[in-house]
Amino acid sequence: MKKFSKVLVVIMALVMVLAFSACGEKTGGTLSMATEATFPPYEYYDGDAIVGIDVEIAQAIADKLGMKLEITDIAFDSIIPGVQSGKYDIGLAGMTVTDERLLEVDFSNSYATGVQVVIVKEGSPITSVDDLFGDGNYTIGTQTGTTGFLYATWDIADEGLGTVNSYAKTTDAIEALKTDKIDCIILDSAPAQALVEANADAGLIILDTEYAVEDYAIAMQKGNTELQEKVNKALDELIADGTVQKILDKYITD
């Protein structure tokens, strides 16, 4: 009986130790983020690390929520399906809010404004956005699944005014332009500028005229109002205290 009592005391002591240890552990869990890391300055590789505007904003949100951020680099057109299925909690990739995407996922409040621009080679007959709607019948490069792809498809290809070639990565589209496989690229302004600067010897330029102006936001599984409310609260605080603007200013200079 005494032996049994001693064993029972030891077991109870171990349970108490484990309970106290658990209380000291983080309970926030992991915030999983899907992105496509060839979209500088929003997300790109610096060595083996994925860095950029979206990464820093997501990290700041995770810190606010007491969670560990986990980033997965996948194809852009796989981000929304991944968020839809619950495989990833959030999707950030310079993603624009559109009516079509709102049918598939929910979005946070906007954290940045994006501008769609056109990249051409020096000496191109395309000198303004209006030229894409003429009789040139140009071949336009875009990244698969982006709003640039959608605009080019709806506005130009569907109207019989040109052809659209889509690429998995923005860098693939740049290579196609450099080798004259396409006549121009429609892309967000910040990554367009970064890619043109990274290919300074290729004679690439960005047209002065804008194609479209958009809002960037964070994609989340449709109906997950708890996560949406938490993310929006954290994001609103980060906007209010100037953190988001500091991140944008760090990567985007006029």
XYZ file of C-alpha atoms in Angstrom:
254
model
C 0.000 0.000 0.000
C 2.827 2.388 0.937
C 4.591 1.462 -2.292
C 1.436 2.233 -4.278
C 1.065 5.595 -2.491
C 4.653 6.547 -3.317
C 4.111 5.684 -6.977
C 0.917 7.742 -7.019
C 2.736 10.732 -5.508
C 5.474 10.500 -8.154
C 2.894 10.350 -10.953
C 1.034 13.362 -9.603
C 4.294 15.291 -9.306
C 5.164 14.536 -12.918
C 1.706 15.651 -14.065
C 2.124 18.945 -12.221
C 5.577 19.527 -13.752
C 4.225 18.885 -17.241
C 1.278 21.192 -16.613
C 3.517 24.040 -15.486
C 5.840 23.464 -18.465
C 2.890 23.675 -20.867
C 1.830 26.982 -19.344
C 5.218 28.439 -20.260
C 5.053 27.325 -23.872
C 3.754 29.481 -26.759
C 0.170 28.694 -27.600
C -0.149 30.928 -30.666
C 0.667 28.201 -33.171
C 1.831 28.702 -36.755
C 0.580 31.142 -39.383
C 1.212 29.481 -42.751
C 1.703 31.799 -45.720
C 1.699 30.887 -49.401
C 3.572 33.119 -51.848
C 5.368 33.085 -55.202
C 8.842 34.452 -54.643
C 9.773 35.964 -58.012
C 7.884 39.184 -57.470
C 10.348 41.764 -56.116
C 10.133 43.853 -54.006
C 7.051 42.114 -52.566
C 8.630 38.653 -52.338
C 11.933 37.365 -53.660
C 14.950 35.326 -52.645
C 17.968 36.795 -50.888
C 20.206 33.754 -50.862
C 18.059 30.964 -49.451
C 15.718 33.320 -47.577
C 12.452 34.705 -48.933
C 12.307 38.430 -48.190
C 10.319 41.482 -49.270
C 7.351 43.694 -48.434
C 4.792 40.903 -48.079
C 7.146 38.824 -45.947
C 7.778 41.685 -43.509
C 4.087 42.586 -43.288
C 3.135 38.943 -42.704
C 5.855 38.635 -40.044
C 4.610 41.779 -38.298
C 1.055 40.368 -38.295
C 2.291 37.018 -36.960
C 4.172 38.823 -34.190
C 1.005 40.726 -33.256
C -0.907 37.446 -33.081
C 1.829 35.685 -31.116
C 2.319 33.162 -33.907
C 5.259 31.736 -35.837
C 5.259 32.598 -39.552
C 5.865 29.732 -41.972
C 6.345 30.632 -45.666
C 5.905 28.305 -48.649
C 6.939 29.290 -52.176
C 4.519 27.880 -54.767
C 3.206 28.769 -58.228
C 1.117 31.950 -58.179
C -1.977 30.266 -59.588
C -1.767 27.636 -56.807
C -2.009 30.186 -53.983
C -5.780 30.705 -54.012
C -6.578 26.962 -54.301
C -4.161 26.331 -51.420
C -5.846 28.968 -49.250
C -9.301 27.718 -50.292
C -8.504 24.189 -49.154
C -7.078 25.356 -45.828
C -3.585 24.112 -46.659
C -2.325 27.656 -46.070
C -3.776 30.240 -43.678
C -2.956 33.290 -45.785
C -1.775 34.156 -49.269
C 0.409 37.203 -49.948
C 1.968 37.755 -53.345
C 1.194 41.307 -54.374
C -2.333 39.963 -54.781
C -5.051 42.230 -56.110
C -8.642 42.094 -54.887
C -10.958 41.283 -57.812
C -14.609 40.292 -58.034
C -13.567 36.902 -59.419
C -11.174 36.192 -56.547
C -13.767 37.294 -53.988
C -15.903 34.372 -55.134
C -13.118 32.013 -54.057
C -11.475 33.601 -51.007
C -11.924 36.428 -48.517
C -9.479 39.316 -48.307
C -8.087 41.522 -45.594
C -8.209 45.281 -45.710
C -5.860 46.716 -48.325
C -2.255 47.383 -47.269
C -0.813 48.802 -50.515
C -1.726 50.141 -53.944
C -0.383 48.539 -57.083
C -0.129 49.911 -60.604
C -0.065 47.744 -63.706
C 2.548 48.924 -66.228
C 3.933 47.816 -69.585
C 7.555 46.766 -70.153
C 8.993 46.934 -73.676
C 12.401 46.860 -75.328
C 14.001 50.128 -76.377
C 12.894 51.042 -79.896
C 9.633 49.123 -79.607
C 6.719 50.346 -81.740
C 4.669 50.160 -78.522
C 5.122 53.625 -77.015
C 1.938 53.862 -74.932
C -0.793 51.605 -73.546
C -3.077 52.800 -76.349
C -0.847 51.065 -78.907
C -1.934 47.690 -77.502
C -5.467 48.431 -78.697
C -4.485 49.319 -82.260
C -3.811 47.079 -85.233
C -0.363 45.919 -84.133
C -1.593 42.461 -83.064
C 1.169 42.237 -80.462
C 2.131 39.260 -78.308
C 1.855 40.199 -74.653
C 3.631 38.403 -71.831
C 2.143 38.063 -68.342
C 2.507 35.909 -65.252
C -0.066 33.125 -65.061
C -3.036 33.903 -62.832
C -2.171 37.554 -62.213
C -4.432 40.512 -62.918
C -2.017 41.455 -65.692
C -2.896 38.139 -67.320
C -6.611 38.754 -66.787
C -6.515 42.304 -68.183
C -4.526 41.226 -71.232
C -6.878 38.309 -71.845
C -10.127 40.239 -71.397
C -9.100 43.521 -72.993
C -6.868 42.349 -75.811
C -6.907 38.608 -76.589
C -10.680 38.193 -76.228
C -11.211 41.209 -78.490
C -8.949 39.773 -81.181
C -6.407 42.576 -80.778
C -3.406 40.439 -79.857
C -2.066 37.274 -78.268
C -1.298 36.578 -74.610
C 1.523 34.290 -73.479
C 1.534 33.483 -69.751
C 4.547 32.356 -67.742
C 4.879 30.688 -64.340
C 7.476 33.226 -63.191
C 8.035 36.908 -63.954
C 11.666 36.116 -64.735
C 10.513 33.726 -67.484
C 8.475 36.538 -69.057
C 11.514 38.839 -68.958
C 13.634 36.227 -70.740
C 10.919 35.861 -73.387
C 10.932 39.632 -73.973
C 14.723 39.768 -74.154
C 14.728 37.034 -76.813
C 11.883 38.639 -78.840
C 9.387 35.867 -78.180
C 6.928 38.507 -76.954
C 6.524 42.233 -77.640
C 5.808 43.489 -74.107
C 4.911 42.492 -70.555
C 2.043 43.711 -68.375
C 3.136 43.617 -64.745
C 2.856 45.452 -61.415
C 5.041 48.554 -61.312
C 7.313 47.737 -58.350
C 8.410 44.282 -59.570
C 8.579 45.660 -63.123
C 11.059 48.300 -61.995
C 13.107 45.750 -60.049
C 13.247 43.376 -63.025
C 14.210 46.123 -65.472
C 17.015 47.233 -63.126
C 18.185 43.629 -62.711
C 18.418 43.342 -66.520
C 20.033 46.733 -67.151
C 22.019 45.482 -70.144
C 18.902 44.217 -71.956
C 17.561 47.632 -73.005
C 14.194 47.255 -71.265
C 12.024 50.258 -70.375
C 8.692 50.884 -68.659
C 6.124 52.972 -70.521
C 5.021 56.199 -68.840
C 1.321 55.413 -69.153
C -0.315 53.163 -66.527
C -2.477 50.203 -67.481
C -4.495 49.972 -64.241
C -4.439 50.896 -60.532
C -5.277 48.234 -57.933
C -5.397 47.405 -54.195
C -3.261 44.667 -52.631
C -4.640 42.561 -49.779
C -4.181 39.244 -47.957
C -6.151 36.205 -49.137
C -7.785 33.924 -46.547
C -10.116 30.931 -46.641
C -13.677 32.007 -47.368
C -15.833 32.057 -44.256
C -12.948 32.020 -41.783
C -14.178 35.199 -40.094
C -12.168 34.582 -36.928
C -8.861 34.684 -38.827
C -10.021 37.574 -41.021
C -10.944 39.672 -37.976
C -7.627 38.917 -36.238
C -5.581 39.700 -39.344
C -7.506 42.912 -40.030
C -7.103 44.086 -36.428
C -3.360 43.456 -36.508
C -3.024 45.003 -39.977
C -5.005 48.113 -39.005
C -2.746 48.608 -35.977
C 0.364 48.214 -38.137
C -0.982 50.777 -40.604
C -1.941 53.184 -37.814
C 1.454 53.057 -36.093
C 3.335 53.547 -39.375
C 4.889 50.069 -39.551
C 3.384 49.203 -42.948
C 4.472 52.522 -44.469
C 8.022 52.028 -43.146
C 8.137 48.609 -44.793
C 6.856 50.025 -48.099
C 9.348 52.911 -47.959
C 12.185 50.484 -47.257
C 11.614 48.662 -50.540
C 9.963 51.213 -52.825
C 11.679 54.527 -53.510
C 10.394 57.147 -55.937
